[in-house]
Structure formats: C-alpha cells, structure tokens
C-alpha cells in the first residue's frame, strides 16, 4: 500500500472536497447527472428547500451534518500530515466501529465490518458460504433488486429461493404462511445435505418482517451450524435492544446508515456475533465510505439521546396525522402491511414495533395509477413549486387489472430528533407533512400524470 496521500491532500475547497467524498467509493448509483443529483434524486450538498420524507430510499444531507462533516474532513487533512494514509484510515475506521458498539451497547467483542452498500454486504457474506448453498430470502421487490444477484455471487451452484410477501392483489400474506414456506424450504435444503442461508428481513421496503424471528430461532436451534441466519435490517428501523437480541441468537445483522438514519447513500455495516468471523474482501482506504459513516454516526448520536417514550410519542403523533390524511383523501389508499412482531426474540418492546414507513397507492378518477404513472409522479415531486422527496415506488401487485406500485411516506431518525427539539419544531414538521400530501394530490390531479 503506497503512503502517498491522494484524497485528503487536495487543493480544492473544503466544501468541494466534502461533496466529492460523499459521492465517491460507491458505484454508478452515486454518479451525479447534469442536474447535480444522483439516482435517488439527492445532491451531495444540502438543499433545505426540499421537504424530505424519503428515508426508505435515500435522503439529502442536512446543512448541520454537512458543516460538521466539513470540520471532520479538515481534522483529517491536518492529521494526515503527521502519519500515513493507511494508518490514519485504520485508526478512524476502528474509532467509528468502537463508537457504534458503544452507542448500541454491544459487547466489545462484537465484530463490525463496513461496506459501501447493503448489496455489497450480501455479496461479502455469499462469497464465504460453502458451495451449493441454498439461499432463502424475501422477494426482490421488498428487499432490493441487486440482493439476489449479490447472494448468488456468480456461483451457478448456489440456489436462491424467493419468498413472496404479498398475494397478487397486493394483500400481505400472513406471517404463518411465510413461516411455513420458509420452513419447508429449509427442510428441503437439509434433506439435500446443503448448507442453508436464511435471510430474515426486518424491515422490508414497505415496512414488514419476514420470516418471523420465532421461526428463524426455531430453525437455528434445530439445525445449528448447518443454517446461517442473516438479518437484513438495512433500513436500520430496529432499536439497539432488538439488534443485540438478534446477535444473541447467533444471527448476523446487516444495517445501513442511509435509510432510517438519513445519512448519504452507501454506508453499510455488518454486525457479527462474537464467535462468527467473516473475512473482509477489501481493506483499501475508502474515504467516501468513512465520510458517509461519520454522518450516520452524527445522526445516531442525537437519536440515541432521546428516550423511548419520547420517540414513541412522536411516532404516534405523526402516524395519526398521516393515517388520517391518507384515509380521508380520494387520492390515496393505504397499502396494507402486517403488524411488526418479534415474538420470542425480545421481551421488552420499544419504538421499533411502531411503523415508520407508510406505503400507499395513488388514485385518479377512482382508478389506481399504473406503475408508469406512479413513477412519473415520484420523479415530478422534487420539481414542484414546493420540492419534496418520498420513498420511491415499490411494485406490489395488481388492483382492478392494473399493475400498481406503492409510494412511501417515511419517518427518519432526523425527523424524529427535529420534532423532539420543541413544540414549534414538532408542529412545523407536521405542517410540512400535510404540505407534502397536498402537493402529491395537486400533482396527481394535474395534466402531468
């Protein structure tokens, strides 16, 4: 590894360098188009004119976090004068991992690996599985289009079985149905003398859990080392208690900082139980990843200072406002989801049993919008007089013979922390919530859709 300083030793202004780091070290999804935004409609610099309720997909960085990140990058530029790049990178990476363990109250022996994206985390795990592994996961619509491919990892002998969370009419399948199908597939893999990787999603794109933690725990107890369980918690809509409970079951847990925590896209982590070892495939410095992870830490520090009662109170208030608006408008129809349950996993419930993703179908003239129309609406929202962002469409079945997708209104840790500052901030965010729904209604009624 060369000790030549590349990224941090820059003649560019601190603001430009910080913005460049936030879109580096990922893949083409971070590439900026001619409008200066990435695939997720997010610029690398703050834009406070955008009302962002899009944390199930991606969020634009806040002015406060960008300014703090600039200060952090400036400190790195100063520190790199005293040491070599690799030493500095390893020191900062270990500092971040130590802080994550501390904030989540994990054991100091809990392993933490960083990776650019959730998809990369899945690929990292798949690369170290035995040949002919059977992989059981939730359908791509509810997890991510690249996850199945990443898990297969170019190995033709790996079989990936997808479990559908919904019937063709958008109705969610019961947890018992999903559990039964998962159990049957695991048993099939065992009779074929194959290693099985079970991917438990908590939570999916529309905010569901599958299979149930109880099902995964029962299968793990039965088959032991023959079964690997990965919890796809890439939305990071789980409490610290829930994350630790999964680790205590000898489950791996994948998270990202770019969803619920609303940090810039491409900041993923893999938490491993104490006895589990996964070899990292790339130890080269990725300063873009480090910068994005620092933003995620900023967000989690603030969120972790809030009491569970305060968080639950804020979520309950927003849920009431959102649910009432959706139910009272002819433009919206809520997409049904299963209740968030983690029976047998954890005794004490916390804020993460409350939905923070609110999926809905759009209607015009009493007819559901098609997937094409819904996508057009999604892309138009940031361009309206009052720019806003919500979660991108999720294909979820058919209604009246029309293939539909659900948009998602999302609460993030940033929104909750802002609402907790004062009554004024709380009321302002609720007001902005109403403004976004009104903007969607106006757009749907226009000739643009």
Short mmCIF file of C-alpha atoms in Angstrom, two decimals, residues 27-445:
data_model
loop_
_atom_site.label_atom_id
_atom_site.label_comp_id
_atom_site.label_asym_id
_atom_site.label_seq_id
_atom_site.Cartn_x
_atom_site.Cartn_y
_atom_site.Cartn_z
CA UNK A 27 -20.99 2.59 -7.63
CA UNK A 28 -22.86 4.20 -10.52
CA UNK A 29 -25.87 4.90 -8.29
CA UNK A 30 -23.89 7.75 -6.71
CA UNK A 31 -22.96 9.29 -10.05
CA UNK A 32 -24.36 12.79 -10.49
CA UNK A 33 -26.37 13.69 -13.58
CA UNK A 34 -26.43 17.03 -15.38
CA UNK A 35 -28.76 18.40 -12.68
CA UNK A 36 -26.22 17.53 -9.99
CA UNK A 37 -28.31 14.76 -8.37
CA UNK A 38 -27.78 11.00 -8.11
CA UNK A 39 -30.09 8.12 -9.00
CA UNK A 40 -32.05 8.77 -5.81
CA UNK A 41 -32.73 12.43 -6.68
CA UNK A 42 -30.29 13.59 -3.98
CA UNK A 43 -27.49 16.16 -4.38
CA UNK A 44 -24.27 15.73 -2.36
CA UNK A 45 -24.75 19.13 -0.70
CA UNK A 46 -27.61 20.42 1.49
CA UNK A 47 -30.82 21.70 -0.04
CA UNK A 48 -33.10 22.96 2.70
CA UNK A 49 -35.86 23.84 0.23
CA UNK A 50 -36.61 20.12 -0.21
CA UNK A 51 -39.05 18.56 2.26
CA UNK A 52 -37.56 15.10 2.66
CA UNK A 53 -39.69 12.16 3.84
CA UNK A 54 -37.83 9.61 1.71
CA UNK A 55 -35.68 7.71 4.20
CA UNK A 56 -36.80 4.30 2.92
CA UNK A 57 -34.85 5.17 -0.25
CA UNK A 58 -32.36 7.99 0.31
CA UNK A 59 -32.12 11.43 1.90
CA UNK A 60 -30.37 14.70 1.15
CA UNK A 61 -27.76 15.61 3.75
CA UNK A 62 -28.74 18.33 6.23
CA UNK A 63 -26.87 21.65 6.47
CA UNK A 64 -25.90 20.88 10.06
CA UNK A 65 -24.44 17.48 9.20
CA UNK A 66 -22.63 18.81 6.14
CA UNK A 67 -21.00 21.57 8.21
CA UNK A 68 -19.95 19.06 10.88
CA UNK A 69 -18.57 16.75 8.20
CA UNK A 70 -16.53 19.62 6.74
CA UNK A 71 -14.96 20.13 10.16
CA UNK A 72 -14.22 16.42 10.39
CA UNK A 73 -12.58 16.35 6.94
CA UNK A 74 -10.47 19.39 7.93
CA UNK A 75 -9.23 17.49 11.01
CA UNK A 76 -8.34 14.51 8.82
CA UNK A 77 -6.40 16.78 6.48
CA UNK A 78 -4.43 18.05 9.44
CA UNK A 79 -3.88 14.58 10.92
CA UNK A 80 -2.67 13.11 7.65
CA UNK A 81 0.31 15.47 7.76
CA UNK A 82 1.55 13.56 10.80
CA UNK A 83 1.02 9.98 9.62
CA UNK A 84 0.45 7.92 6.51
CA UNK A 85 -2.90 7.48 4.83
CA UNK A 86 -3.44 3.81 5.65
CA UNK A 87 -2.62 4.25 9.35
CA UNK A 88 -5.00 7.20 9.60
CA UNK A 89 -7.76 5.35 7.79
CA UNK A 90 -7.43 2.27 10.00
CA UNK A 91 -7.43 4.45 13.13
CA UNK A 92 -10.57 6.31 12.10
CA UNK A 93 -12.36 3.16 10.99
CA UNK A 94 -11.66 1.49 14.32
CA UNK A 95 -12.78 4.62 16.19
CA UNK A 96 -16.09 4.57 14.34
CA UNK A 97 -16.62 0.86 14.97
CA UNK A 98 -15.87 1.34 18.67
CA UNK A 99 -18.42 4.16 18.84
CA UNK A 100 -21.07 2.06 17.09
CA UNK A 101 -20.56 -0.73 19.62
CA UNK A 102 -20.80 1.80 22.44
CA UNK A 103 -23.94 3.55 21.16
CA UNK A 104 -25.67 0.22 20.53
CA UNK A 105 -24.37 -1.17 23.85
CA UNK A 106 -22.90 -4.18 22.10
CA UNK A 107 -20.12 -6.29 23.52
CA UNK A 108 -16.61 -5.09 22.74
CA UNK A 109 -16.15 -8.49 21.10
CA UNK A 110 -18.94 -7.86 18.59
CA UNK A 111 -17.38 -7.73 15.14
CA UNK A 112 -18.28 -4.81 12.87
CA UNK A 113 -17.48 -4.66 9.16
CA UNK A 114 -18.02 -1.62 6.95
CA UNK A 115 -19.13 -1.91 3.33
CA UNK A 116 -20.29 0.63 0.72
CA UNK A 117 -23.83 -0.75 0.40
CA UNK A 118 -26.25 -3.34 1.70
CA UNK A 119 -25.89 -5.19 -1.58
CA UNK A 120 -22.13 -5.35 -1.04
CA UNK A 121 -22.70 -6.78 2.45
CA UNK A 122 -24.79 -9.60 0.97
CA UNK A 123 -22.06 -10.27 -1.61
CA UNK A 124 -19.42 -10.32 1.13
CA UNK A 125 -21.32 -13.00 3.03
CA UNK A 126 -22.17 -15.04 -0.05
CA UNK A 127 -18.53 -15.17 -1.13
CA UNK A 128 -17.68 -17.13 2.02
CA UNK A 129 -20.53 -19.62 2.02
CA UNK A 130 -19.99 -23.29 1.12
CA UNK A 131 -20.61 -24.36 -2.45
CA UNK A 132 -24.14 -25.41 -3.39
CA UNK A 133 -25.61 -23.31 -0.57
CA UNK A 134 -29.38 -22.87 -0.64
CA UNK A 135 -30.29 -19.23 -0.01
CA UNK A 136 -33.81 -18.35 1.14
CA UNK A 137 -34.81 -14.70 1.05
CA UNK A 138 -37.74 -12.33 0.69
CA UNK A 139 -38.65 -11.33 -2.88
CA UNK A 140 -36.55 -8.61 -4.52
CA UNK A 141 -39.45 -6.12 -4.66
CA UNK A 142 -39.34 -5.86 -0.88
CA UNK A 143 -35.57 -6.01 -0.36
CA UNK A 144 -33.56 -4.80 -3.34
CA UNK A 145 -33.15 -5.63 -7.00
CA UNK A 146 -29.46 -6.46 -6.63
CA UNK A 147 -29.62 -8.58 -3.49
CA UNK A 148 -30.39 -11.95 -5.12
CA UNK A 149 -27.62 -11.45 -7.67
CA UNK A 150 -25.18 -10.45 -4.93
CA UNK A 151 -26.03 -13.54 -2.90
CA UNK A 152 -25.54 -15.83 -5.90
CA UNK A 153 -22.16 -14.14 -6.38
CA UNK A 154 -21.69 -15.61 -9.83
CA UNK A 155 -21.87 -19.16 -8.45
CA UNK A 156 -24.14 -21.28 -10.63
CA UNK A 157 -24.33 -23.95 -7.94
CA UNK A 158 -25.95 -21.59 -5.44
CA UNK A 159 -29.73 -21.72 -5.48
CA UNK A 160 -31.71 -18.63 -4.43
CA UNK A 161 -35.35 -19.15 -3.41
CA UNK A 162 -37.52 -16.06 -3.04
CA UNK A 163 -40.46 -15.85 -0.65
CA UNK A 164 -43.32 -13.58 -1.69
CA UNK A 165 -44.72 -11.26 0.99
CA UNK A 166 -47.89 -10.39 -0.91
CA UNK A 167 -50.65 -12.00 -2.91
CA UNK A 168 -51.17 -10.80 -6.48
CA UNK A 169 -53.89 -8.40 -5.29
CA UNK A 170 -51.40 -6.52 -3.01
CA UNK A 171 -52.73 -8.16 0.18
CA UNK A 172 -49.91 -9.23 2.51
CA UNK A 173 -49.55 -12.95 3.15
CA UNK A 174 -49.90 -13.95 6.77
CA UNK A 175 -46.78 -14.45 8.84
CA UNK A 176 -47.79 -18.08 9.36
CA UNK A 177 -47.88 -18.65 5.58
CA UNK A 178 -44.44 -17.12 5.10
CA UNK A 179 -43.03 -19.10 8.02
CA UNK A 180 -44.44 -22.35 6.67
CA UNK A 181 -42.91 -21.77 3.25
CA UNK A 182 -39.55 -20.84 4.75
CA UNK A 183 -39.56 -23.90 7.00
CA UNK A 184 -40.39 -26.18 4.07
CA UNK A 185 -37.54 -24.74 2.00
CA UNK A 186 -35.03 -25.05 4.85
CA UNK A 187 -36.05 -28.66 5.44
CA UNK A 188 -35.68 -29.34 1.72
CA UNK A 189 -32.16 -27.93 1.77
CA UNK A 190 -31.26 -30.08 4.75
CA UNK A 191 -32.52 -33.27 3.08
CA UNK A 192 -30.24 -32.41 0.14
CA UNK A 193 -27.29 -32.06 2.55
CA UNK A 194 -26.87 -28.42 1.57
CA UNK A 195 -25.83 -25.53 3.77
CA UNK A 196 -28.70 -23.03 4.06
CA UNK A 197 -28.52 -19.26 4.34
CA UNK A 198 -31.78 -17.78 5.60
CA UNK A 199 -32.21 -14.03 5.13
CA UNK A 200 -34.71 -12.56 7.60
CA UNK A 201 -35.79 -9.07 6.57
CA UNK A 202 -36.50 -6.57 9.36
CA UNK A 203 -37.91 -4.35 7.85
CA UNK A 204 -38.75 -4.63 4.15
CA UNK A 205 -39.26 -1.72 1.77
CA UNK A 206 -42.90 -1.44 2.82
CA UNK A 207 -42.11 -2.00 6.49
CA UNK A 208 -42.67 -5.71 7.16
CA UNK A 209 -40.77 -8.54 8.87
CA UNK A 210 -40.39 -11.99 7.31
CA UNK A 211 -39.96 -14.72 8.26
CA UNK A 212 -40.81 -14.25 11.93
CA UNK A 213 -37.86 -14.14 14.32
CA UNK A 214 -39.52 -17.02 16.19
CA UNK A 215 -39.41 -19.14 13.03
CA UNK A 216 -35.74 -18.33 12.40
CA UNK A 217 -34.85 -19.05 16.03
CA UNK A 218 -36.62 -22.41 15.94
CA UNK A 219 -34.84 -23.43 12.73
CA UNK A 220 -31.46 -22.30 14.07
CA UNK A 221 -31.98 -24.30 17.25
CA UNK A 222 -32.85 -27.36 15.16
CA UNK A 223 -30.06 -27.22 12.59
CA UNK A 224 -27.25 -25.31 14.30
CA UNK A 225 -24.17 -24.68 12.16
CA UNK A 226 -25.89 -26.11 9.08
CA UNK A 227 -28.03 -22.97 8.96
CA UNK A 228 -26.71 -19.41 8.73
CA UNK A 229 -29.15 -16.61 9.51
CA UNK A 230 -28.60 -13.10 8.19
CA UNK A 231 -30.93 -10.37 9.39
CA UNK A 232 -31.42 -7.81 6.63
CA UNK A 233 -32.01 -4.75 8.80
CA UNK A 234 -30.64 -2.43 6.13
CA UNK A 235 -33.45 0.04 6.80
CA UNK A 236 -31.99 0.25 10.34
CA UNK A 237 -35.52 0.58 11.76
CA UNK A 238 -34.57 -1.57 14.74
CA UNK A 239 -33.76 -0.49 18.26
CA UNK A 240 -30.42 -1.22 19.90
CA UNK A 241 -32.19 -3.82 22.06
CA UNK A 242 -33.53 -5.62 19.01
CA UNK A 243 -30.16 -5.61 17.25
CA UNK A 244 -28.46 -7.06 20.33
CA UNK A 245 -31.20 -9.69 20.64
CA UNK A 246 -30.54 -10.87 17.10
CA UNK A 247 -26.80 -11.11 17.79
CA UNK A 248 -27.54 -13.12 20.94
CA UNK A 249 -29.28 -15.69 18.71
CA UNK A 250 -26.06 -16.06 16.71
CA UNK A 251 -27.59 -14.15 13.77
CA UNK A 252 -25.60 -11.74 11.62
CA UNK A 253 -27.18 -8.31 11.22
CA UNK A 254 -26.76 -6.05 8.17
CA UNK A 255 -27.62 -2.35 8.50
CA UNK A 256 -27.06 0.87 6.58
CA UNK A 257 -26.80 4.48 7.66
CA UNK A 258 -28.58 5.79 4.59
CA UNK A 259 -32.18 4.80 5.34
CA UNK A 260 -33.73 5.49 8.77
CA UNK A 261 -30.63 7.42 9.86
CA UNK A 262 -30.88 9.60 6.70
CA UNK A 263 -27.13 9.73 6.05
CA UNK A 264 -25.99 9.88 2.39
CA UNK A 265 -26.34 6.66 0.40
CA UNK A 266 -23.69 3.91 0.60
CA UNK A 267 -22.81 3.43 4.27
CA UNK A 268 -23.43 -0.18 5.28
CA UNK A 269 -22.41 -2.24 8.28
CA UNK A 270 -22.39 -5.92 9.15
CA UNK A 271 -22.62 -6.84 12.84
CA UNK A 272 -21.37 -10.31 13.68
CA UNK A 273 -21.86 -12.43 16.82
CA UNK A 274 -18.70 -12.89 18.87
CA UNK A 275 -17.93 -16.37 17.54
CA UNK A 276 -18.59 -15.54 13.88
CA UNK A 277 -15.74 -14.49 11.62
CA UNK A 278 -16.22 -13.05 8.14
CA UNK A 279 -13.18 -12.09 6.15
CA UNK A 280 -13.29 -8.59 4.70
CA UNK A 281 -12.54 -8.65 0.98
CA UNK A 282 -11.08 -5.16 0.67
CA UNK A 283 -9.04 -3.23 3.22
CA UNK A 284 -8.08 -0.34 0.95
CA UNK A 285 -8.99 3.12 2.24
CA UNK A 286 -12.43 4.25 1.15
CA UNK A 287 -12.64 7.85 2.34
CA UNK A 288 -16.08 8.32 0.83
CA UNK A 289 -17.43 5.44 2.92
CA UNK A 290 -15.70 6.83 6.01
CA UNK A 291 -17.25 10.27 5.43
CA UNK A 292 -20.76 8.86 4.97
CA UNK A 293 -20.37 6.65 8.03
CA UNK A 294 -19.38 9.70 10.04
CA UNK A 295 -22.68 11.36 9.07
CA UNK A 296 -24.57 8.22 10.12
CA UNK A 297 -22.83 8.37 13.49
CA UNK A 298 -23.80 12.03 13.87
CA UNK A 299 -27.43 11.11 13.33
CA UNK A 300 -27.38 8.10 15.65
CA UNK A 301 -25.69 10.06 18.46
CA UNK A 302 -28.58 12.53 18.50
CA UNK A 303 -31.25 9.85 18.16
CA UNK A 304 -29.78 7.68 20.92
CA UNK A 305 -30.14 10.55 23.40
CA UNK A 306 -33.95 10.50 23.05
CA UNK A 307 -35.97 8.41 25.47
CA UNK A 308 -38.02 5.54 24.11
CA UNK A 309 -41.17 7.22 25.45
CA UNK A 310 -40.37 10.43 23.56
CA UNK A 311 -39.68 8.59 20.32
CA UNK A 312 -42.91 6.59 20.62
CA UNK A 313 -44.91 9.73 21.34
CA UNK A 314 -43.60 11.50 18.24
CA UNK A 315 -44.15 8.46 16.00
CA UNK A 316 -47.70 8.12 17.35
CA UNK A 317 -48.49 11.77 16.58
CA UNK A 318 -47.17 11.53 13.03
CA UNK A 319 -48.92 8.20 12.47
CA UNK A 320 -52.24 9.73 13.43
CA UNK A 321 -51.77 12.69 11.05
CA UNK A 322 -50.53 10.55 8.15
CA UNK A 323 -53.16 7.84 8.55
CA UNK A 324 -55.98 10.38 8.79
CA UNK A 325 -54.88 12.23 5.66
CA UNK A 326 -54.49 9.06 3.61
CA UNK A 327 -57.86 7.73 4.77
CA UNK A 328 -59.72 10.98 4.09
CA UNK A 329 -58.40 11.66 0.57
CA UNK A 330 -59.63 10.05 -2.64
CA UNK A 331 -56.06 10.31 -3.99
CA UNK A 332 -54.59 7.83 -1.53
CA UNK A 333 -55.26 4.27 -0.46
CA UNK A 334 -53.06 2.70 2.23
CA UNK A 335 -51.12 -0.40 1.19
CA UNK A 336 -51.86 -2.97 3.91
CA UNK A 337 -48.91 -4.32 5.90
CA UNK A 338 -48.57 -6.91 8.64
CA UNK A 339 -48.10 -5.89 12.24
CA UNK A 340 -44.49 -5.61 13.39
CA UNK A 341 -43.96 -8.59 15.70
CA UNK A 342 -40.79 -10.09 17.12
CA UNK A 343 -42.29 -12.72 19.41
CA UNK A 344 -39.77 -14.82 21.38
CA UNK A 345 -36.88 -12.60 20.26
CA UNK A 346 -37.25 -9.83 22.81
CA UNK A 347 -39.43 -9.38 25.89
CA UNK A 348 -39.31 -5.59 26.21
CA UNK A 349 -40.81 -3.79 23.21
CA UNK A 350 -39.64 -0.36 22.11
CA UNK A 351 -40.25 2.20 19.38
CA UNK A 352 -39.39 -0.26 16.61
CA UNK A 353 -42.74 -2.07 16.92
CA UNK A 354 -44.34 1.12 15.54
CA UNK A 355 -44.46 1.64 11.75
CA UNK A 356 -42.22 4.40 10.39
CA UNK A 357 -42.86 3.56 6.71
CA UNK A 358 -46.32 4.39 5.37
CA UNK A 359 -46.90 2.89 1.87
CA UNK A 360 -49.84 3.99 -0.24
CA UNK A 361 -51.35 3.58 -3.71
CA UNK A 362 -52.28 6.64 -5.77
CA UNK A 363 -55.71 7.02 -7.37
CA UNK A 364 -57.07 9.36 -10.01
CA UNK A 365 -60.73 9.46 -11.01
CA UNK A 366 -61.31 6.43 -8.75
CA UNK A 367 -58.77 4.37 -10.72
CA UNK A 368 -55.37 3.29 -9.35
CA UNK A 369 -52.39 4.80 -11.11
CA UNK A 370 -50.26 2.39 -13.09
CA UNK A 371 -46.64 1.75 -12.21
CA UNK A 372 -45.56 4.06 -15.02
CA UNK A 373 -47.80 6.87 -13.78
CA UNK A 374 -46.68 6.38 -10.18
CA UNK A 375 -43.03 6.52 -11.22
CA UNK A 376 -43.71 9.72 -13.16
CA UNK A 377 -45.28 11.24 -10.05
CA UNK A 378 -42.26 10.24 -7.96
CA UNK A 379 -39.87 11.94 -10.37
CA UNK A 380 -42.03 15.07 -10.59
CA UNK A 381 -42.28 15.75 -6.85
CA UNK A 382 -38.79 17.30 -6.42
CA UNK A 383 -39.59 19.64 -9.37
CA UNK A 384 -42.79 21.14 -7.97
CA UNK A 385 -43.20 24.64 -6.54
CA UNK A 386 -42.71 23.02 -3.15
CA UNK A 387 -39.99 20.40 -3.80
CA UNK A 388 -40.32 17.22 -1.78
CA UNK A 389 -38.99 13.68 -1.64
CA UNK A 390 -40.73 10.46 -0.61
CA UNK A 391 -39.80 6.79 -0.90
CA UNK A 392 -39.54 5.50 -4.46
CA UNK A 393 -42.24 3.17 -5.85
CA UNK A 394 -42.37 -0.48 -4.80
CA UNK A 395 -44.14 -2.94 -7.14
CA UNK A 396 -46.80 -4.68 -5.06
CA UNK A 397 -49.31 -6.46 -7.32
CA UNK A 398 -52.49 -5.66 -9.25
CA UNK A 399 -55.68 -3.74 -8.49
CA UNK A 400 -58.60 -3.92 -10.92
CA UNK A 401 -56.28 -5.47 -13.51
CA UNK A 402 -53.77 -2.61 -13.23
CA UNK A 403 -50.20 -3.33 -12.10
CA UNK A 404 -49.53 -0.90 -9.27
CA UNK A 405 -46.67 0.38 -7.17
CA UNK A 406 -46.73 1.92 -3.72
CA UNK A 407 -45.04 5.18 -2.81
CA UNK A 408 -43.82 5.55 0.75
CA UNK A 409 -44.01 8.37 3.26
CA UNK A 410 -41.25 7.81 5.79
CA UNK A 411 -40.22 8.99 9.22
CA UNK A 412 -36.48 9.10 9.85
CA UNK A 413 -34.37 9.48 12.95
CA UNK A 414 -33.63 13.02 11.75
CA UNK A 415 -37.32 13.93 11.54
CA UNK A 416 -37.98 12.42 14.99
CA UNK A 417 -34.99 14.22 16.54
CA UNK A 418 -36.06 17.51 14.97
CA UNK A 419 -39.61 17.12 16.25
CA UNK A 420 -38.25 16.45 19.74
CA UNK A 421 -36.47 19.82 19.89
CA UNK A 422 -39.55 21.88 20.76
CA UNK A 423 -43.29 22.18 20.27
CA UNK A 424 -42.59 24.59 17.42
CA UNK A 425 -40.37 22.07 15.58
CA UNK A 426 -42.91 19.31 16.21
CA UNK A 427 -45.77 21.36 14.79
CA UNK A 428 -43.67 22.59 11.86
CA UNK A 429 -42.82 19.05 10.80
CA UNK A 430 -46.47 18.00 11.00
CA UNK A 431 -47.34 21.06 8.91
CA UNK A 432 -44.72 20.02 6.35
CA UNK A 433 -46.21 16.51 6.32
CA UNK A 434 -49.58 17.93 5.37
CA UNK A 435 -47.98 20.14 2.71
CA UNK A 436 -46.31 17.14 1.07
CA UNK A 437 -49.56 15.19 0.88
CA UNK A 438 -51.32 18.24 -0.55
CA UNK A 439 -48.55 18.60 -3.14
CA UNK A 440 -48.99 14.96 -4.18
CA UNK A 441 -52.73 15.48 -4.52
CA UNK A 442 -52.20 18.55 -6.68
CA UNK A 443 -49.69 16.73 -8.89
CA UNK A 444 -51.94 13.70 -9.40
CA UNK A 445 -54.84 15.97 -10.36
#
